[in-house]
C-alpha cells in the first residue's frame, strides 16, 4: 500500500475506535465549567454560569468551544443524542486532524516514512487519552488549541523551508 493509503487507514481506524467507544460508553454532558457555559448559551442565558446556575456572566473560559457546543445544543434542543453525536464527531475530527498535521509535520522535518506511519498508527489505535479525545473536547478547548498549535508549527516549518 502507498503511504497515503496507509495513513488514511490509520485515521479511519482511529475514528471508528472512538465512535465505537462513544456508542458503548455514552458520555453525554461532559461535566465542568465548559459544559455549564455551553448549557447557559443554549438556553439563552449568555456566556454565564460556569460554576453553578444563576451565577451570572463569566470570563473563566475561552469562548470558541463553549460557543460551538452551545450552538449545537440549542440547534438540537430536545434531541440530546444527535447533539452529543455531532459534538463527538467534532471532538474526534479535531484529534484526527491533529494527528494528520503531526504526520505532515514529521515529513517536513525529514522523518522516515515508516517512522511517521508507525507513530500515526500508534496514536490512532492506542490513544493515550481516549476519554478526552472522544468526549471532553466536545466542550473544552483542548482539542481545538492542540489542532491550531500543530497547524501553526507546520506552517512555520513549511515557510522556513
Coordinates of N, CA, C and O in Angstrom, one line a residue:
X1 N 0.8 -1.2 0.0 CA 0.0 0.0 0.0 C 0.9 1.2 0.0 O 2.0 1.2 0.5
X2 N 0.3 2.3 -0.5 CA 1.1 3.5 -0.6 C 0.9 4.3 0.8 O 0.0 4.0 1.5
X3 N 1.8 5.2 1.0 CA 1.8 6.0 2.2 C 0.5 6.6 2.5 O 0.0 6.6 3.7
X4 N -0.1 7.3 1.5 CA -1.4 8.0 1.8 C -2.5 7.0 2.1 O -3.3 7.3 3.0
X5 N -2.5 5.8 1.5 CA -3.5 4.8 1.8 C -3.3 4.3 3.2 O -4.3 4.1 4.0
X6 N -2.1 4.1 3.6 CA -1.8 3.6 5.0 C -2.2 4.6 6.0 O -2.8 4.3 7.1
X7 N -1.9 5.9 5.7 CA -2.2 7.0 6.7 C -3.7 7.1 6.8 O -4.3 7.2 7.9
X8 N -4.4 7.0 5.7 CA -5.9 7.0 5.7 C -6.5 5.9 6.5 O -7.4 6.0 7.2
X9 N -5.9 4.7 6.3 CA -6.3 3.5 7.1 C -6.2 3.7 8.6 O -7.1 3.4 9.3
X10 N -5.1 4.3 9.0 CA -4.8 4.6 10.4 C -5.9 5.6 10.9 O -6.5 5.4 12.0
X11 N -6.1 6.6 10.2 CA -7.1 7.6 10.6 C -8.5 7.1 10.7 O -9.2 7.3 11.6
X12 N -8.9 6.3 9.7 CA -10.2 5.7 9.7 C -10.4 4.7 10.9 O -11.4 4.7 11.6
X13 N -9.3 3.9 11.1 CA -9.4 3.0 12.3 C -9.5 3.8 13.6 O -10.2 3.4 14.5
X14 N -8.8 4.9 13.7 CA -8.9 5.7 14.9 C -10.2 6.3 15.1 O -10.8 6.4 16.2
X15 N -10.8 6.8 14.0 CA -12.2 7.4 14.1 C -13.2 6.3 14.5 O -14.0 6.5 15.4
X16 N -13.1 5.1 13.9 CA -14.0 4.0 14.2 C -13.9 3.6 15.7 O -14.9 3.4 16.3
X17 N -12.6 3.5 16.1 CA -12.4 3.1 17.5 C -13.1 4.1 18.5 O -13.7 3.7 19.4
X18 N -12.9 5.4 18.2 CA -13.5 6.4 19.1 C -15.0 6.5 19.0 O -15.7 6.7 20.0
X19 N -15.6 6.2 17.8 CA -17.0 6.2 17.6 C -17.6 5.0 18.4 O -18.6 5.1 19.1
X20 N -17.0 3.9 18.3 CA -17.4 2.7 19.0 C -17.3 2.9 20.5 O -18.3 2.6 21.2
X21 N -16.3 3.6 21.0 CA -16.1 3.9 22.4 C -17.3 4.8 22.8 O -17.9 4.6 23.9
X22 N -17.7 5.7 22.0 CA -18.8 6.6 22.3 C -20.1 5.9 22.4 O -20.9 6.2 23.2
X23 N -20.3 4.9 21.5 CA -21.5 4.2 21.5 C -21.6 3.2 22.7 O -22.7 3.1 23.3
X24 N -20.5 2.6 23.0 CA -20.5 1.6 24.1 C -20.5 2.3 25.5 O -20.9 1.7 26.5
X25 N -20.0 3.5 25.5 CA -19.8 4.2 26.8 C -20.3 5.6 26.6 O -19.6 6.6 26.4
X26 N -21.7 5.8 26.6 CA -22.2 7.1 26.4 C -21.7 8.1 27.5 O -21.6 7.8 28.6
X27 N -21.3 9.3 26.9 CA -20.7 10.3 27.8 C -21.3 11.6 27.6 O -20.6 12.6 27.4
X28 N -22.6 11.7 27.5 CA -23.3 13.0 27.3 C -23.0 13.8 28.6 O -22.8 13.4 29.6
X29 N -23.2 15.1 28.3 CA -23.0 16.1 29.4 C -21.7 16.0 30.1 O -21.6 15.6 31.3
X30 N -20.6 16.2 29.4 CA -19.3 16.3 30.0 C -19.3 17.3 31.1 O -19.6 18.5 30.9
X31 N -19.1 16.9 32.3 CA -19.2 17.8 33.5 C -18.2 18.9 33.5 O -17.1 18.7 32.9
X32 N -18.5 20.0 34.1 CA -17.5 21.0 34.3 C -18.0 22.4 33.8 O -19.1 22.5 33.3
X33 N -17.1 23.3 33.9 CA -17.4 24.7 33.6 C -17.8 24.9 32.2 O -18.7 25.7 31.8
X34 N -17.1 24.3 31.2 CA -17.3 24.5 29.8 C -18.7 24.0 29.5 O -19.4 24.6 28.7
X35 N -19.1 22.8 30.0 CA -20.5 22.3 29.7 C -21.5 23.3 30.3 O -22.5 23.5 29.7
X36 N -21.3 23.8 31.5 CA -22.2 24.7 32.2 C -22.4 25.9 31.3 O -23.5 26.4 31.2
X37 N -21.3 26.5 30.8 CA -21.4 27.7 29.9 C -22.1 27.3 28.6 O -23.0 28.1 28.2
X38 N -21.8 26.2 28.0 CA -22.5 25.8 26.8 C -24.0 25.6 27.0 O -24.8 26.0 26.2
X39 N -24.4 25.1 28.2 CA -25.8 24.9 28.5 C -26.4 26.3 28.7 O -27.6 26.5 28.3
X40 N -25.7 27.2 29.4 CA -26.3 28.6 29.5 C -26.5 29.2 28.2 O -27.5 29.9 27.9
X41 N -25.5 29.1 27.3 CA -25.6 29.7 25.9 C -26.8 29.0 25.2 O -27.6 29.7 24.6
X42 N -27.0 27.7 25.3 CA -28.1 27.0 24.6 C -29.4 27.5 25.1 O -30.4 27.5 24.4
X43 N -29.5 27.8 26.4 CA -30.8 28.2 27.0 C -31.0 29.7 26.9 O -32.0 30.2 27.5
X44 N -30.1 30.5 26.3 CA -30.3 31.9 26.1 C -29.8 32.8 27.3 O -30.2 33.9 27.4
X45 N -29.1 32.2 28.2 CA -28.6 33.0 29.4 C -27.3 33.7 29.2 O -26.7 34.3 30.0
X46 N -26.7 33.5 28.0 CA -25.4 34.1 27.6 C -24.2 33.3 28.1 O -24.4 32.2 28.6
X47 N -23.1 33.9 28.0 CA -21.8 33.3 28.4 C -21.7 33.4 29.9 O -21.1 34.3 30.5
X48 N -22.4 32.4 30.6 CA -22.5 32.6 32.1 C -22.6 31.2 32.8 O -22.5 30.2 32.1
X49 N -22.7 31.3 34.1 CA -22.9 30.2 35.0 C -21.9 29.1 34.9 O -22.2 27.9 34.9
X50 N -20.6 29.5 34.9 CA -19.5 28.5 34.8 C -19.5 27.5 36.0 O -19.2 26.3 35.8
X51 N -19.8 28.0 37.2 CA -19.7 27.1 38.3 C -21.0 26.6 38.8 O -21.1 25.6 39.4
X52 N -22.1 27.4 38.7 CA -23.4 27.0 39.1 C -24.5 27.8 38.4 O -24.2 29.0 38.0
X53 N -25.6 27.3 38.2 CA -26.7 28.0 37.6 C -27.1 29.3 38.4 O -27.1 29.3 39.6
X54 N -27.2 30.4 37.6 CA -27.6 31.6 38.3 C -26.4 32.5 38.7 O -26.6 33.6 39.2
X55 N -25.2 32.0 38.5 CA -24.0 32.7 38.9 C -23.8 34.0 38.2 O -23.4 34.9 38.7
X56 N -24.2 33.9 36.9 CA -24.0 35.1 36.1 C -22.8 35.0 35.1 O -22.2 34.0 34.9
X57 N -22.5 36.1 34.5 CA -21.5 36.2 33.4 C -20.2 35.7 33.9 O -19.8 35.8 35.1
X58 N -19.4 35.2 33.0 CA -18.1 34.7 33.4 C -17.1 35.0 32.3 O -17.4 35.1 31.1
X59 N -15.8 35.1 32.7 CA -14.7 35.3 31.7 C -13.7 34.2 32.0 O -12.6 34.2 31.7
X60 N -14.2 33.1 32.6 CA -13.4 32.0 33.0 C -12.8 31.1 31.9 O -11.8 30.5 32.0
X61 N -13.5 31.1 30.7 CA -13.1 30.2 29.6 C -12.9 31.0 28.3 O -13.4 32.1 28.2
X62 N -12.1 30.3 27.5 CA -12.1 30.8 26.1 C -13.4 30.6 25.5 O -14.1 29.6 25.7
X63 N -13.9 31.5 24.6 CA -15.3 31.4 24.1 C -15.6 30.4 23.0 O -16.7 30.0 22.8
X64 N -14.6 30.0 22.2 CA -14.9 29.3 20.9 C -15.6 28.0 21.2 O -16.6 27.7 20.6
X65 N -15.0 27.1 22.0 CA -15.5 25.7 22.1 C -16.9 25.8 22.8 O -17.8 25.1 22.4
X66 N -17.1 26.5 23.9 CA -18.4 26.6 24.5 C -19.5 27.2 23.6 O -20.6 26.8 23.6
X67 N -19.0 28.2 22.7 CA -20.0 28.7 21.7 C -20.4 27.7 20.7 O -21.6 27.6 20.4
X68 N -19.5 26.9 20.3 CA -19.8 25.8 19.3 C -20.7 24.8 20.0 O -21.8 24.5 19.4
X69 N -20.4 24.4 21.1 CA -21.2 23.4 21.8 C -22.6 23.9 22.2 O -23.6 23.3 22.0
X70 N -22.6 25.2 22.7 CA -23.9 25.8 23.0 C -24.8 26.0 21.8 O -26.0 25.8 21.8
X71 N -24.2 26.3 20.6 CA -24.9 26.4 19.4 C -25.5 25.1 18.9 O -26.7 25.0 18.5
X72 N -24.7 24.0 19.1 CA -25.2 22.7 18.7 C -26.3 22.3 19.7 O -27.4 21.7 19.3
X73 N -26.1 22.5 21.0 CA -27.2 22.1 22.0 C -28.5 22.9 21.7 O -29.5 22.4 21.9
X74 N -28.3 24.2 21.4 CA -29.5 25.0 21.1 C -30.2 24.5 19.8 O -31.4 24.4 19.8
X75 N -29.4 24.2 18.8 CA -30.0 23.8 17.5 C -30.7 22.5 17.6 O -31.7 22.2 16.9
X76 N -30.2 21.6 18.5 CA -30.8 20.3 18.6 C -31.4 20.1 20.0 O -31.4 19.0 20.5
X77 N -32.0 21.1 20.5 CA -32.7 21.0 21.8 C -33.7 20.0 21.7 O -34.5 19.9 20.8
X78 N -33.8 19.1 22.8 CA -34.7 18.0 22.8 C -34.2 16.8 22.0 O -34.9 15.8 22.0
X79 N -33.1 16.9 21.4 CA -32.5 15.8 20.6 C -31.1 15.6 21.1 O -30.1 15.8 20.4
X80 N -31.0 15.3 22.4 CA -29.6 15.2 23.0 C -28.7 14.2 22.3 O -27.5 14.5 22.2
X81 N -29.2 13.1 21.9 CA -28.3 12.1 21.2 C -27.7 12.7 20.0 O -26.5 12.5 19.7
X82 N -28.5 13.4 19.2 CA -28.0 14.0 18.0 C -26.9 15.0 18.3 O -25.8 15.1 17.7
X83 N -27.2 15.9 19.2 CA -26.3 17.0 19.6 C -25.0 16.4 20.1 O -23.9 16.8 19.7
X84 N -25.1 15.4 21.0 CA -23.8 14.7 21.5 C -23.1 14.0 20.4 O -21.9 14.0 20.4
X85 N -23.8 13.4 19.5 CA -23.1 12.8 18.3 C -22.4 13.7 17.5 O -21.2 13.5 17.1
X86 N -23.0 14.9 17.2 CA -22.3 15.9 16.4 C -21.1 16.4 17.1 O -20.0 16.6 16.5
X87 N -21.2 16.7 18.4 CA -20.1 17.2 19.2 C -19.0 16.1 19.3 O -17.8 16.5 19.3
X88 N -19.4 14.9 19.4 CA -18.4 13.8 19.5 C -17.6 13.8 18.2 O -16.3 13.6 18.2
X89 N -18.3 13.9 17.1 CA -17.6 13.9 15.8 C -16.7 15.1 15.6 O -15.6 15.0 15.1
X90 N -17.1 16.3 16.2 CA -16.3 17.5 16.2 C -15.0 17.2 17.0 O -13.9 17.4 16.5
X91 N -15.1 16.6 18.2 CA -14.0 16.3 19.0 C -13.1 15.3 18.3 O -11.8 15.5 18.3
X92 N -13.6 14.2 17.8 CA -12.8 13.2 17.1 C -12.1 13.8 15.9 O -10.9 13.5 15.6
X93 N -12.8 14.7 15.2 CA -12.2 15.3 14.0 C -11.0 16.2 14.4 O -10.0 16.2 13.7
X94 N -11.1 16.9 15.5 CA -10.0 17.7 15.9 C -8.8 16.9 16.2 O -7.7 17.2 15.9
X95 N -9.0 15.8 16.9 CA -7.9 14.9 17.3 C -7.3 14.3 16.1 O -6.1 14.3 15.9
X96 N -8.1 13.7 15.2 CA -7.6 13.1 14.0 C -6.9 14.1 13.1 O -5.8 13.8 12.5
X97 N -7.4 15.3 13.0 CA -6.7 16.4 12.3 C -5.4 16.7 12.9 O -4.4 17.0 12.2
X98 N -5.3 16.7 14.2 CA -4.0 17.0 14.9 C -3.0 15.9 14.5 O -1.9 16.2 14.2
X99 N -3.5 14.7 14.6 CA -2.6 13.6 14.2 C -2.1 13.7 12.8 O -0.9 13.4 12.4
X100 N -3.0 14.0 11.9 CA -2.7 14.2 10.5 C -1.7 15.3 10.3 O -0.7 15.2 9.5
X101 N -1.9 16.4 11.0 CA -0.9 17.6 10.9 C 0.4 17.1 11.4 O 1.5 17.5 10.9
X102 N 0.4 16.3 12.5 CA 1.7 15.8 13.0 C 2.4 14.9 12.1 O 3.7 15.0 11.9
X103 N 1.7 14.1 11.3 CA 2.2 13.2 10.3 C 2.9 14.1 9.2 O 4.0 13.8 8.8
X104 N 2.2 15.1 8.8 CA 2.7 16.0 7.8 C 3.9 16.8 8.3 O 4.9 17.0 7.6
X105 N 3.9 17.2 9.5 CA 5.0 17.9 10.1 C 6.2 17.0 10.2 O 7.3 17.5 9.9
X106 N 6.1 15.8 10.5 CA 7.2 14.9 10.6 C 7.8 14.7 9.2 O 9.0 14.6 9.1
X107 N 7.0 14.7 8.2 CA 7.5 14.6 6.8 C 8.3 15.9 6.5 O 9.4 15.8 5.9
X108 N 7.8 17.0 6.8 CA 8.5 18.3 6.6 C 9.9 18.3 7.3 O 10.8 18.9 6.8
X109 N 9.9 17.6 8.4 CA 11.2 17.6 9.2 C 12.1 16.5 8.8 O 13.2 16.4 9.4
X110 N 11.7 15.7 7.8 CA 12.6 14.7 7.3 C 12.6 13.4 7.9 O 13.5 12.5 7.7
X111 N 11.5 13.1 8.7 CA 11.4 11.8 9.3 C 11.1 10.7 8.2 O 10.5 11.0 7.2
X112 N 11.6 9.5 8.5 CA 11.4 8.4 7.5 C 9.9 8.0 7.5 O 9.2 8.1 8.5
X113 N 9.5 7.5 6.4 CA 8.1 7.2 6.2 C 7.6 6.1 7.1 O 6.5 6.2 7.7
X114 N 8.4 5.1 7.4 CA 8.0 4.0 8.3 C 7.8 4.5 9.7 O 6.9 4.1 10.4
X115 N 8.6 5.5 10.1 CA 8.5 6.0 11.5 C 7.3 6.9 11.6 O 6.6 6.8 12.6
X116 N 7.0 7.7 10.6 CA 5.8 8.5 10.6 C 4.5 7.7 10.6 O 3.6 7.9 11.4
X117 N 4.5 6.6 9.8 CA 3.4 5.7 9.8 C 3.2 5.0 11.1 O 2.1 4.8 11.6
X118 N 4.3 4.5 11.7 CA 4.2 3.8 12.9 C 3.7 4.8 14.0 O 2.8 4.3 14.8
X119 N 4.1 6.0 14.1 CA 3.7 6.9 15.0 C 2.2 7.2 14.8 O 1.4 7.3 15.8
X120 N 1.8 7.4 13.6 CA 0.4 7.7 13.3 C -0.5 6.5 13.7 O -1.6 6.7 14.3
X121 N -0.1 5.3 13.3 CA -0.9 4.1 13.7 C -1.0 4.0 15.2 O -2.1 3.7 15.8
X122 N 0.1 4.2 15.9 CA 0.1 4.1 17.4 C -0.8 5.2 18.0 O -1.6 4.8 18.9
X123 N -0.8 6.4 17.5 CA -1.6 7.5 18.1 C -3.1 7.2 17.8 O -4.0 7.4 18.6
X124 N -3.4 6.6 16.6 CA -4.8 6.4 16.2 C -5.3 5.1 16.9 O -6.5 5.1 17.3
X125 N -4.5 4.1 17.1 CA -5.0 2.8 17.5 C -4.9 2.6 19.1 O -5.7 2.0 19.7
X126 N -3.9 3.3 19.6 CA -3.6 3.2 21.1 C -3.7 4.6 21.7 O -2.7 5.1 22.1
X127 N -4.9 5.1 21.7 CA -5.0 6.5 22.2 C -4.6 6.7 23.7 O -5.2 5.9 24.5
X128 N -3.8 7.6 24.0 CA -3.4 7.8 25.4 C -4.5 8.4 26.2 O -4.5 8.2 27.4
X129 N -5.4 9.2 25.6 CA -6.4 9.9 26.3 C -7.7 9.8 25.6 O -8.3 10.7 25.2
X130 N -8.2 8.5 25.6 CA -9.4 8.2 24.8 C -10.6 9.1 25.3 O -11.4 9.6 24.5
X131 N -10.8 9.2 26.6 CA -12.0 9.9 27.1 C -11.9 11.4 26.7 O -12.9 12.0 26.3
X132 N -10.7 12.0 26.7 CA -10.6 13.4 26.3 C -10.8 13.6 24.8 O -11.5 14.5 24.4
X133 N -10.2 12.7 24.1 CA -10.3 12.8 22.6 C -11.7 12.5 22.1 O -12.1 13.1 21.1
X134 N -12.5 11.7 22.8 CA -13.8 11.3 22.3 C -14.9 12.1 22.9 O -16.0 12.2 22.4
X135 N -14.7 12.6 24.1 CA -15.8 13.3 24.9 C -15.4 14.7 25.3 O -16.2 15.6 25.0
X136 N -14.4 14.8 26.1 CA -14.1 16.1 26.8 C -14.0 17.3 25.8 O -14.4 18.4 26.0
X137 N -13.3 17.0 24.6 CA -13.1 18.1 23.7 C -14.3 18.5 23.0 O -14.3 19.4 22.1
X138 N -15.5 17.9 23.3 CA -16.8 18.4 22.8 C -17.0 19.8 23.2 O -17.6 20.6 22.5
X139 N -16.7 20.1 24.5 CA -17.0 21.4 25.0 C -15.7 22.1 25.5 O -15.7 23.3 25.6
X140 N -14.7 21.4 25.8 CA -13.4 22.0 26.3 C -12.6 22.4 25.1 O -12.6 21.8 24.1
X141 N -11.7 23.4 25.3 CA -10.9 23.9 24.2 C -9.6 23.2 23.9 O -8.9 23.5 22.9
X142 N -9.3 22.2 24.6 CA -8.0 21.5 24.5 C -7.8 20.9 23.1 O -6.7 21.1 22.5
X143 N -8.8 20.3 22.5 CA -8.6 19.7 21.2 C -8.4 20.8 20.1 O -7.5 20.7 19.2
X144 N -9.2 21.9 20.2 CA -9.0 22.9 19.2 C -7.7 23.6 19.4 O -7.0 24.0 18.4
X145 N -7.3 23.9 20.6 CA -6.0 24.5 20.9 C -4.8 23.7 20.3 O -3.9 24.2 19.7
X146 N -4.9 22.4 20.6 CA -3.8 21.5 20.1 C -3.8 21.5 18.5 O -2.7 21.5 17.9
X147 N -5.0 21.4 17.9 CA -5.0 21.4 16.5 C -4.4 22.7 15.9 O -3.6 22.6 15.0
X148 N -4.8 23.8 16.4 CA -4.3 25.1 15.9 C -2.8 25.2 16.2 O -2.1 25.8 15.4
X149 N -2.4 24.7 17.3 CA -1.0 24.8 17.7 C -0.1 24.0 16.7 O 0.9 24.6 16.1
X150 N -0.5 22.8 16.4 CA 0.3 22.0 15.5 C 0.2 22.5 14.1 O 1.2 22.4 13.3
X151 N -1.0 23.0 13.7 CA -1.1 23.6 12.4 C -0.2 24.8 12.2 O 0.5 25.0 11.2
X152 N -0.1 25.6 13.3 CA 0.8 26.8 13.3 C 2.3 26.3 13.1 O 3.1 26.9 12.3
X153 N 2.7 25.3 13.9 CA 4.1 24.8 13.8 C 4.3 24.3 12.4 O 5.4 24.5 11.8
X154 N 3.4 23.5 11.8 CA 3.5 23.0 10.5 C 3.8 24.1 9.5 O 4.6 24.1 8.6
X155 N 2.9 25.2 9.6 CA 3.1 26.3 8.6 C 4.4 27.0 8.8 O 5.0 27.5 7.8
X156 N 4.8 27.2 10.0 CA 6.1 27.9 10.3 C 7.3 27.1 9.7 O 8.1 27.6 9.0
X157 N 7.2 25.7 9.8 CA 8.3 24.9 9.3 C 8.2 24.9 7.7 O 9.3 25.0 7.1
X158 N 7.0 24.9 7.2 CA 6.9 25.0 5.7 C 7.4 26.3 5.2 O 8.1 26.4 4.2
X159 N 7.1 27.4 5.9 CA 7.6 28.7 5.5 C 9.1 28.8 5.6 O 9.7 29.5 4.8
X160 N 9.6 28.2 6.6 CA 11.1 28.3 6.8 C 11.8 27.5 5.7 O 12.9 27.9 5.3
X161 N 11.2 26.4 5.2 CA 11.8 25.6 4.2 C 11.8 26.4 2.9 O 12.5 26.3 2.0

